[in-house]
CSV table of C-alpha atoms and ligand atoms in Angstrom, one decimal:
chain,number,residue,atom,x,y,z
A,13,MET,CA,6.3,42.1,-23.2
A,14,LEU,CA,3.4,39.8,-24.2
A,15,PRO,CA,2.8,37.8,-26.3
A,16,PRO,CA,6.2,36.5,-25.4
A,17,ASN,CA,6.6,34.2,-28.4
A,18,LYS,CA,8.7,32.1,-26.2
A,19,LYS,CA,9.1,28.3,-26.6
A,20,ILE,CA,9.0,26.4,-23.4
A,21,GLY,CA,10.2,22.8,-23.2
A,22,ILE,CA,8.8,20.4,-20.6
A,23,ILE,CA,10.4,17.1,-19.7
A,24,GLY,CA,7.5,14.8,-18.9
A,25,GLY,CA,4.0,14.9,-20.2
A,26,GLY,CA,1.8,14.1,-17.1
A,27,GLN,CA,-1.0,15.9,-15.5
A,28,LEU,CA,1.4,18.6,-14.1
A,29,GLY,CA,2.6,19.3,-17.6
A,30,LYS,CA,-0.9,19.4,-18.9
A,31,MET,CA,-2.0,22.0,-16.3
A,32,LEU,CA,1.1,24.1,-17.0
A,33,ILE,CA,0.2,24.3,-20.7
A,34,GLU,CA,-3.5,25.0,-19.9
A,35,ALA,CA,-2.2,28.0,-17.8
A,36,GLY,CA,-0.1,29.3,-20.6
A,37,GLN,CA,-2.7,29.0,-23.3
A,38,PRO,CA,-4.3,32.4,-22.8
A,39,TRP,CA,-0.9,33.9,-23.5
A,40,ASN,CA,-0.3,31.8,-26.5
A,41,VAL,CA,2.9,30.3,-25.2
A,42,HIS,CA,4.4,27.5,-27.3
A,43,TYR,CA,5.1,24.2,-25.6
A,44,THR,CA,7.1,21.2,-26.6
A,45,ILE,CA,7.0,18.1,-24.4
A,46,LEU,CA,9.3,15.1,-24.1
A,47,GLU,CA,7.4,12.0,-23.2
A,48,THR,CA,7.6,8.4,-24.1
A,49,GLN,CA,4.1,7.8,-25.2
A,50,SER,CA,0.5,9.2,-25.3
A,51,ALA,CA,0.2,11.1,-22.0
A,52,PRO,CA,-2.1,13.7,-20.4
A,53,ALA,CA,-0.2,16.7,-21.9
A,54,ALA,CA,0.4,15.2,-25.4
A,55,ASP,CA,-2.9,16.2,-27.0
A,56,ILE,CA,-2.6,19.8,-26.0
A,57,ALA,CA,1.1,20.4,-26.4
A,58,ASN,CA,2.2,22.2,-29.5
A,59,LYS,CA,4.8,19.6,-30.2
A,60,HIS,CA,5.5,16.1,-28.8
A,61,ILE,CA,9.0,14.7,-29.0
A,62,VAL,CA,8.6,11.0,-28.4
A,63,GLY,CA,11.4,9.6,-26.3
A,64,ASP,CA,12.6,8.4,-22.9
A,65,LEU,CA,13.1,11.0,-20.1
A,66,MET,CA,16.5,9.4,-19.5
A,67,ASP,CA,17.6,9.7,-23.2
A,68,ALA,CA,20.3,12.5,-23.2
A,69,GLY,CA,20.0,12.8,-27.1
A,70,LYS,CA,16.3,13.4,-26.8
A,71,ILE,CA,16.7,16.0,-24.0
A,72,LYS,CA,19.2,17.8,-26.2
A,73,GLU,CA,16.8,17.7,-29.1
A,74,LEU,CA,14.2,19.4,-26.9
A,75,ALA,CA,16.6,22.0,-25.6
A,76,ALA,CA,17.7,22.9,-29.1
A,77,GLU,CA,14.2,24.1,-30.1
A,78,CYS,CA,13.1,25.7,-26.8
A,79,ASP,CA,14.1,29.0,-25.1
A,80,VAL,CA,13.8,27.5,-21.6
A,81,LEU,CA,13.5,24.1,-20.2
A,82,THR,CA,11.6,22.8,-17.2
A,83,TYR,CA,10.4,19.4,-15.9
A,84,GLU,CA,7.3,18.0,-14.2
A,85,ILE,CA,8.8,14.8,-12.8
A,86,GLU,CA,12.0,14.1,-10.9
A,87,HIS,CA,13.1,10.9,-12.4
A,88,ILE,CA,14.9,12.3,-15.4
A,89,ASN,CA,18.3,12.4,-16.8
A,90,VAL,CA,20.0,15.0,-14.5
A,91,GLU,CA,23.5,14.6,-16.0
A,92,ALA,CA,22.3,15.5,-19.4
A,93,LEU,CA,20.6,18.7,-17.9
A,94,LEU,CA,23.8,19.6,-15.9
A,95,GLU,CA,25.8,19.5,-19.2
A,96,LEU,CA,23.2,21.5,-21.0
A,97,GLU,CA,23.1,24.1,-18.2
A,98,LYS,CA,26.9,24.4,-18.3
A,99,SER,CA,26.7,25.1,-22.0
A,100,GLY,CA,24.4,28.0,-21.2
A,101,LYS,CA,20.9,26.6,-21.5
A,102,ARG,CA,18.3,28.1,-19.1
A,103,ILE,CA,16.9,25.3,-17.1
A,104,ILE,CA,14.3,26.0,-14.3
A,105,PRO,CA,14.8,24.8,-11.6
A,106,SER,CA,18.5,24.3,-11.9
A,107,PRO,CA,19.5,20.6,-12.3
A,108,ALA,CA,21.9,21.1,-9.4
A,109,ILE,CA,18.8,21.4,-7.2
A,110,LEU,CA,17.3,18.4,-8.9
A,111,ARG,CA,20.3,16.3,-8.1
A,112,ILE,CA,20.0,16.9,-4.4
A,113,ILE,CA,16.2,16.3,-4.5
A,114,GLN,CA,16.3,13.1,-6.5
A,115,ASP,CA,18.2,11.5,-3.6
A,116,LYS,CA,16.3,11.6,-0.3
A,117,GLY,CA,19.7,11.0,1.4
A,118,LEU,CA,21.4,14.1,0.0
A,119,GLN,CA,18.2,16.1,0.6
A,120,LYS,CA,18.1,15.2,4.3
A,121,LEU,CA,21.9,16.1,4.6
A,122,PHE,CA,21.3,19.4,2.9
A,123,PHE,CA,18.5,20.2,5.5
A,124,ARG,CA,20.8,19.2,8.3
A,125,ASP,CA,23.9,21.2,7.0
A,126,GLN,CA,21.7,24.2,6.3
A,127,ASP,CA,19.9,24.2,9.7
A,128,ILE,CA,16.5,23.5,8.2
A,129,PRO,CA,14.4,21.8,10.8
A,130,THR,CA,13.9,18.2,9.8
A,131,THR,CA,13.5,14.9,11.6
A,132,GLU,CA,16.5,13.1,12.9
A,133,PHE,CA,17.7,10.5,10.4
A,134,GLU,CA,20.4,8.0,9.6
A,135,ILE,CA,21.5,6.6,6.2
A,136,ALA,CA,21.9,2.8,5.8
A,137,GLU,CA,23.6,1.6,2.6
A,138,ASN,CA,22.3,-2.0,3.1
A,139,PRO,CA,20.4,-4.2,5.5
A,140,SER,CA,23.5,-5.0,7.5
A,141,GLN,CA,23.8,-1.4,8.6
A,142,TRP,CA,20.2,-1.1,9.8
A,143,MET,CA,20.8,-2.4,13.3
A,144,ASP,CA,23.6,0.2,14.2
A,145,LYS,CA,21.7,3.0,12.5
A,146,LEU,CA,18.3,2.2,14.1
A,147,LEU,CA,19.9,2.2,17.6
A,148,LYS,CA,20.8,5.9,17.1
A,149,LEU,CA,17.2,6.9,16.5
A,150,ARG,CA,14.6,7.6,19.1
A,151,GLY,CA,11.1,6.0,19.2
A,152,GLU,CA,9.8,2.7,18.1
A,153,LYS,CA,8.3,3.8,14.8
A,154,ILE,CA,10.7,4.5,12.0
A,155,ALA,CA,10.0,5.8,8.4
A,156,ALA,CA,12.3,4.0,6.0
A,157,LYS,CA,12.7,5.6,2.6
A,158,LEU,CA,14.5,4.5,-0.5
A,159,ARG,CA,17.1,7.1,-1.3
A,160,LYS,CA,16.3,7.0,-5.0
A,161,GLY,CA,13.4,6.2,-7.3
A,162,GLY,CA,10.4,6.4,-4.9
A,163,TYR,CA,7.3,8.5,-5.5
A,164,ASP,CA,3.7,8.9,-4.2
A,165,GLY,CA,4.5,6.8,-1.1
A,166,LYS,CA,6.1,4.0,-3.1
A,167,GLY,CA,9.6,3.4,-1.6
A,168,VAL,CA,8.4,4.5,1.9
A,169,GLU,CA,7.7,1.9,4.6
A,170,LEU,CA,6.7,2.6,8.2
A,171,VAL,CA,8.5,0.0,10.3
A,172,ASN,CA,8.9,-1.1,13.9
A,173,LYS,CA,12.4,-0.8,15.2
A,174,SER,CA,12.3,-3.9,17.3
A,175,ASP,CA,10.8,-5.9,14.4
A,176,MET,CA,13.6,-4.8,12.1
A,177,MET,CA,16.4,-5.6,14.6
A,178,ASN,CA,14.9,-9.1,15.6
A,179,PHE,CA,13.8,-10.3,12.2
A,180,HIS,CA,16.2,-9.2,9.5
A,181,ASP,CA,14.1,-10.9,6.8
A,182,ARG,CA,11.5,-8.3,7.4
A,183,ILE,CA,13.7,-5.4,6.4
A,184,PRO,CA,11.8,-4.1,3.4
A,185,PHE,CA,14.6,-2.6,1.2
A,186,ARG,CA,18.0,-4.0,0.1
A,187,GLU,CA,19.0,-0.7,-1.5
A,188,PRO,CA,20.4,2.5,0.3
A,189,VAL,CA,17.7,4.1,2.5
A,190,VAL,CA,17.1,7.0,4.8
A,191,LEU,CA,15.8,5.9,8.3
A,192,GLU,CA,13.9,8.6,9.9
A,193,GLU,CA,12.3,9.2,13.3
A,194,PHE,CA,8.5,9.1,13.0
A,195,VAL,CA,6.4,12.2,13.9
A,196,GLU,CA,3.4,10.9,15.9
A,197,ASN,CA,0.0,12.4,14.9
A,198,ALA,CA,1.6,14.8,12.5
A,199,VAL,CA,-0.4,17.4,10.7
A,200,GLU,CA,0.9,17.4,7.2
A,201,LEU,CA,1.3,20.9,5.8
A,202,SER,CA,2.5,22.1,2.4
A,203,VAL,CA,3.7,25.5,1.3
A,204,ILE,CA,4.2,26.2,-2.4
A,205,VAL,CA,7.0,28.7,-2.9
A,206,ALA,CA,7.6,30.6,-6.1
A,207,ARG,CA,11.0,32.1,-6.7
A,208,THR,CA,12.3,34.0,-9.7
A,209,GLU,CA,16.0,33.9,-10.9
A,210,LYS,CA,16.4,37.3,-9.4
A,211,GLY,CA,15.4,36.0,-6.1
A,212,GLU,CA,11.9,37.5,-5.9
A,213,ILE,CA,10.0,35.2,-3.7
A,214,SER,CA,6.4,34.5,-2.7
A,215,THR,CA,4.4,31.8,-1.0
A,216,PHE,CA,0.9,30.4,-1.4
A,217,PRO,CA,-1.2,30.0,1.7
A,218,THR,CA,-0.4,26.9,3.7
A,219,VAL,CA,-2.5,23.9,3.0
A,220,GLU,CA,-3.3,20.9,5.1
A,221,MET,CA,-3.2,17.5,3.5
A,222,GLN,CA,-5.1,14.4,4.7
A,223,PHE,CA,-3.5,11.2,3.5
A,224,ASP,CA,-5.1,7.9,2.6
A,225,PRO,CA,-3.2,5.8,5.2
A,226,VAL,CA,-3.1,2.8,2.9
A,227,ALA,CA,-2.1,4.3,-0.4
A,228,ASN,CA,0.1,7.1,1.2
A,229,LEU,CA,-1.5,9.5,-1.3
A,230,VAL,CA,-3.2,12.9,-0.6
A,231,GLU,CA,-6.9,12.1,-0.2
A,232,PHE,CA,-8.2,15.5,0.9
A,233,LEU,CA,-6.5,18.9,1.0
A,234,PHE,CA,-7.8,22.0,2.6
A,235,ALA,CA,-6.8,25.7,2.0
A,236,PRO,CA,-6.4,27.6,4.3
A,237,ALA,CA,-4.9,25.0,6.8
A,238,ASP,CA,-6.6,25.0,10.2
A,239,ILE,CA,-3.6,26.5,12.0
A,240,SER,CA,-2.9,29.6,14.0
A,241,PRO,CA,-1.6,32.7,12.2
A,242,ALA,CA,1.7,32.2,14.1
A,243,ILE,CA,2.1,28.7,12.8
A,244,GLU,CA,1.2,29.8,9.3
A,245,GLU,CA,3.8,32.4,9.5
A,246,LYS,CA,6.4,30.0,10.7
A,247,ALA,CA,5.5,27.5,8.0
A,248,ARG,CA,5.9,30.1,5.3
A,249,ARG,CA,9.1,31.4,6.7
A,250,ILE,CA,10.7,27.9,6.9
A,251,ALA,CA,9.5,27.1,3.4
A,252,MET,CA,11.0,30.4,2.0
A,253,GLU,CA,14.2,29.8,3.9
A,254,THR,CA,14.4,26.3,2.4
A,255,ILE,CA,14.1,27.5,-1.1
A,256,SER,CA,16.3,30.5,-0.7
A,257,LYS,CA,19.1,28.2,0.7
A,258,LEU,CA,18.7,25.9,-2.3
A,259,ASN,CA,19.0,29.1,-4.4
A,260,GLY,CA,16.1,27.8,-6.4
A,261,ALA,CA,14.2,29.4,-9.2
A,262,GLY,CA,10.9,27.9,-10.1
A,263,ILE,CA,7.8,26.5,-8.2
A,264,PHE,CA,8.6,24.3,-5.2
A,265,ALA,CA,6.4,22.5,-2.8
A,266,VAL,CA,7.8,22.3,0.7
A,267,GLU,CA,6.1,19.4,2.6
A,268,MET,CA,6.2,19.6,6.3
A,269,PHE,CA,5.1,17.9,9.5
A,270,LEU,CA,3.6,19.8,12.4
A,271,ASP,CA,3.8,17.9,15.6
A,272,GLN,CA,1.7,18.2,18.7
A,273,ASP,CA,4.2,20.7,20.4
A,274,HIS,CA,3.9,23.0,17.3
A,275,ASN,CA,7.4,22.0,16.0
A,276,ILE,CA,7.7,22.0,12.2
A,277,PHE,CA,9.9,19.6,10.3
A,278,VAL,CA,10.6,19.8,6.7
A,279,ASN,CA,9.8,16.4,5.1
A,280,GLU,CA,10.8,17.0,1.5
A,281,VAL,CA,10.9,19.4,-1.3
A,282,ALA,CA,9.4,18.9,-4.8
A,283,PRO,CA,11.0,21.1,-7.5
A,284,ARG,CA,7.8,21.5,-9.6
A,285,PRO,CA,4.1,22.2,-9.3
A,286,HIS,CA,2.6,19.9,-6.8
A,287,ASN,CA,-0.5,18.0,-6.0
A,288,SER,CA,-0.9,20.2,-2.9
A,289,GLY,CA,-1.2,23.2,-5.2
A,290,HIS,CA,-3.9,22.0,-7.7
A,291,HIS,CA,-6.5,24.0,-6.0
A,292,THR,CA,-4.7,27.3,-6.7
A,293,ILE,CA,-6.1,27.1,-10.3
A,294,GLU,CA,-9.5,28.2,-9.0
A,295,ALA,CA,-8.8,29.2,-5.4
A,296,CYS,CA,-5.9,31.8,-5.8
A,297,TYR,CA,-5.5,34.9,-7.9
A,298,THR,CA,-2.6,33.3,-9.6
A,299,SER,CA,-2.3,29.5,-9.8
A,300,GLN,CA,1.1,27.6,-9.2
A,301,TYR,CA,1.0,26.9,-12.9
A,302,GLU,CA,0.6,30.4,-14.0
A,303,GLN,CA,3.3,31.4,-11.6
A,304,LEU,CA,5.7,28.9,-13.1
A,305,ASN,CA,4.9,30.2,-16.6
A,306,ARG,CA,5.6,33.7,-15.3
A,307,ILE,CA,9.0,32.6,-14.0
A,308,LEU,CA,9.9,30.7,-17.1
A,309,LEU,CA,8.9,33.7,-19.3
A,310,ASP,CA,10.7,36.1,-17.0
A,311,LEU,CA,7.6,38.1,-16.0
A,312,PRO,CA,6.8,39.4,-12.6
A,313,LEU,CA,5.2,37.0,-10.0
A,314,GLY,CA,1.4,37.3,-9.5
A,315,SER,CA,-0.6,37.6,-6.3
A,316,THR,CA,-0.9,34.3,-4.5
A,317,GLY,CA,-3.9,35.5,-2.4
A,318,LEU,CA,-6.6,33.0,-1.7
A,319,VAL,CA,-9.9,34.2,-3.4
A,320,LYS,CA,-12.0,31.6,-1.4
A,321,PRO,CA,-11.4,28.7,1.0
A,322,ALA,CA,-11.0,25.5,-1.0
A,323,ALA,CA,-10.7,21.7,-0.8
A,324,MET,CA,-9.1,19.4,-3.3
A,325,ILE,CA,-9.9,15.8,-3.7
A,326,ASN,CA,-7.7,13.5,-5.8
A,327,LEU,CA,-9.7,11.2,-8.1
A,328,LEU,CA,-7.7,8.0,-7.8
A,329,GLY,CA,-8.2,4.8,-9.7
A,330,PHE,CA,-10.6,2.5,-7.9
A,331,GLU,CA,-9.7,-0.8,-6.5
A,332,GLY,CA,-10.7,-3.7,-8.8
A,333,ILE,CA,-10.8,-1.6,-11.9
A,334,THR,CA,-7.9,-1.7,-14.5
A,335,GLY,CA,-7.7,-0.7,-18.1
A,336,ALA,CA,-10.7,1.2,-19.8
A,337,TYR,CA,-12.8,3.1,-17.4
A,338,GLU,CA,-15.7,5.5,-17.0
A,339,ILE,CA,-16.0,8.2,-14.3
A,340,THR,CA,-19.5,8.2,-12.8
A,341,GLY,CA,-21.3,10.7,-10.6
A,342,LEU,CA,-20.2,13.7,-12.6
A,343,ASP,CA,-23.6,14.8,-13.5
A,344,LYS,CA,-24.5,15.1,-9.9
A,345,ILE,CA,-21.2,16.9,-9.1
A,346,LEU,CA,-21.6,19.4,-11.8
A,347,LYS,CA,-24.8,20.7,-10.3
A,348,LEU,CA,-22.9,21.9,-7.2
A,349,GLU,CA,-21.8,25.5,-7.0
A,350,GLY,CA,-18.1,26.1,-6.9
A,351,VAL,CA,-17.0,22.7,-8.0
A,352,TYR,CA,-14.4,22.2,-10.7
A,353,ILE,CA,-13.5,18.9,-12.3
A,354,HIS,CA,-10.1,18.2,-13.9
A,355,LEU,CA,-9.6,15.0,-15.8
A,356,TYR,CA,-6.2,13.9,-16.8
A,357,ASN,CA,-7.0,12.1,-20.0
A,358,LYS,CA,-5.4,8.9,-19.1
A,359,ALA,CA,-6.4,6.1,-21.4
A,360,SER,CA,-6.3,3.4,-18.7
A,361,THR,CA,-6.7,3.2,-15.0
A,362,LYS,CA,-5.3,1.1,-12.2
A,363,PRO,CA,-5.9,1.1,-8.5
A,364,LYS,CA,-4.8,4.4,-6.9
A,365,ARG,CA,-3.5,5.9,-10.1
A,366,LYS,CA,-4.1,9.7,-10.2
A,367,MET,CA,-6.8,10.1,-12.8
A,368,GLY,CA,-8.0,13.6,-12.1
A,369,HIS,CA,-9.0,16.0,-9.2
A,370,VAL,CA,-11.9,18.0,-8.0
A,371,THR,CA,-11.6,21.5,-6.5
A,372,ILE,CA,-14.3,22.8,-4.2
A,373,LEU,CA,-14.7,26.4,-3.3
A,374,GLY,CA,-16.9,27.9,-0.6
A,375,ASP,CA,-17.4,30.8,1.7
A,376,THR,CA,-16.1,29.1,4.8
A,377,ILE,CA,-13.9,26.1,5.3
A,378,ALA,CA,-16.8,24.4,7.1
A,379,GLU,CA,-19.0,24.7,4.0
A,380,VAL,CA,-16.1,23.5,1.8
A,381,LYS,CA,-15.6,20.4,4.0
A,382,GLU,CA,-19.3,19.6,3.8
A,383,LYS,CA,-19.4,20.0,0.0
A,384,ALA,CA,-16.2,17.9,-0.3
A,385,SER,CA,-17.6,15.0,1.5
A,386,THR,CA,-20.8,15.1,-0.8
A,387,VAL,CA,-18.5,15.1,-3.8
A,388,LYS,CA,-16.5,12.3,-2.5
A,389,GLN,CA,-19.7,10.3,-2.1
A,390,PHE,CA,-20.8,10.9,-5.6
A,391,LEU,CA,-17.5,10.2,-7.4
A,392,GLY,CA,-17.4,6.8,-8.8
A,393,MET,CA,-15.7,4.8,-11.4
A,394,LYS,CA,-16.7,1.7,-13.5
A,395,GLN,CA,-15.0,-0.7,-15.8
A,396,ARG,CA,-15.6,0.0,-19.4
A,397,LEU,CA,-15.1,-2.7,-21.9
A,398,ALA,CA,-12.5,-1.8,-24.4
A,399,LEU,CA,-13.9,-1.7,-28.0
B,221,LIG,P1,6.9,10.4,-1.0
B,221,LIG,O1,8.1,11.1,-1.6
B,221,LIG,O2,6.7,9.1,-1.8
B,221,LIG,O3,5.7,11.3,-1.0
B,221,LIG,P2,7.2,10.9,1.8
B,221,LIG,O4,8.6,11.0,2.3
B,221,LIG,O5,6.4,12.2,1.7
B,221,LIG,O6,7.2,10.0,0.4
B,221,LIG,O7,6.4,10.0,2.7
B,221,LIG,C1,5.0,9.6,2.4
B,221,LIG,C2,4.2,9.8,3.6
B,221,LIG,O8,4.6,8.9,4.7
B,221,LIG,C3,4.1,11.1,4.3
B,221,LIG,O9,3.4,12.0,3.6
B,221,LIG,C4,3.7,10.8,5.7
B,221,LIG,O10,2.3,10.6,5.7
B,221,LIG,C5,4.4,9.5,6.0
B,221,LIG,N1,5.7,9.8,6.6
B,221,LIG,C6,6.9,9.8,6.0
B,221,LIG,N2,7.9,10.2,6.8
B,221,LIG,C7,7.3,10.4,8.0
B,221,LIG,C8,7.9,10.7,9.3
B,221,LIG,N3,9.2,11.0,9.6
B,221,LIG,N4,6.9,10.9,10.3
B,221,LIG,C9,5.6,10.7,10.1
B,221,LIG,N5,5.1,10.3,8.9
B,221,LIG,C10,5.9,10.2,7.9
């Protein structure tokens, strides 16, 4: 069965693509990426087709030379992929799923239709519809989300209902949005689900994400999550049901909110490896990236068991630094046991840009948390003058 001598095409060349390639290198898999410019995955891909992710011609060029296609970003030309799939190309996950996920409105309607627990919501096409829609929702705080084009918290605004009704000029979006009831004091959980085309399914242990409240980005992540076995079981079951109902093949992150009464609401699904699964590279027997390679290569799924408790810290671009940069503190961090640094090879930084991540392993979650805060203190960034 191995070496598979298969060619995998990846649409997008960011850090998720880079880590997918790294995971396949021991098996000598051949990767071609489609990406506009120099990007994290470009230096290690076997081939780089330079082109826009919306360019149907370039996507076809990529498809023509690969056995199977996948993508590591949602904002790509889904129509071109649907056409290719119709003509018999293997695309994982199916673009039909991507079409639902690209649009937060369709995604929420899918959850509602399929009885997947999710927060109550309304869809507003334009600001003039906000008032009526807001009145149908409970609570004063509302999460307003652009239906299309948002990522990493961009395109999401937490608003006050009364503000929006009294001061129309404060409505943050003109475009179609989903308006959602806000889950107070939510614990944010994520379950990575792997599902093969034949329907074999497995989940990685549930993780707990702590968000930077300003940037809306994952700041710390802990695995396993600090939840009871019953909640763990429930989170995994809901995540598996969500992906089975989507009939998805591939790797999916199911992001959820756990409220104070132990209700779980599915927030959203990502049809690709996810930030909340980076730690699986060192912390699990099989990483989310290896698991996706297995699915793409039609190999059996691997064990998702946790080898050790872990934390993950995103290394985000520092405030006040743009362009050429240098990461500092690595000398100190490298001396710590069970600490793994991943750098995404991005030529320039800007505030909050994802530049790398650090995974921390330990014998207990308490030890991991302590080591993670030490790492966080050491991690620094300084401006480098471009030559
Ligand atoms: P993105 O797709 O950009 O990641 P999300 O829909 O995940 O956007 O929202 C970003 C963050 O905003 C969430 O991780 C969470 O912290 C907060 N948030 C979004 N919706 C809600 C909600 N209904 N209740 C509570 N917090 C929310």
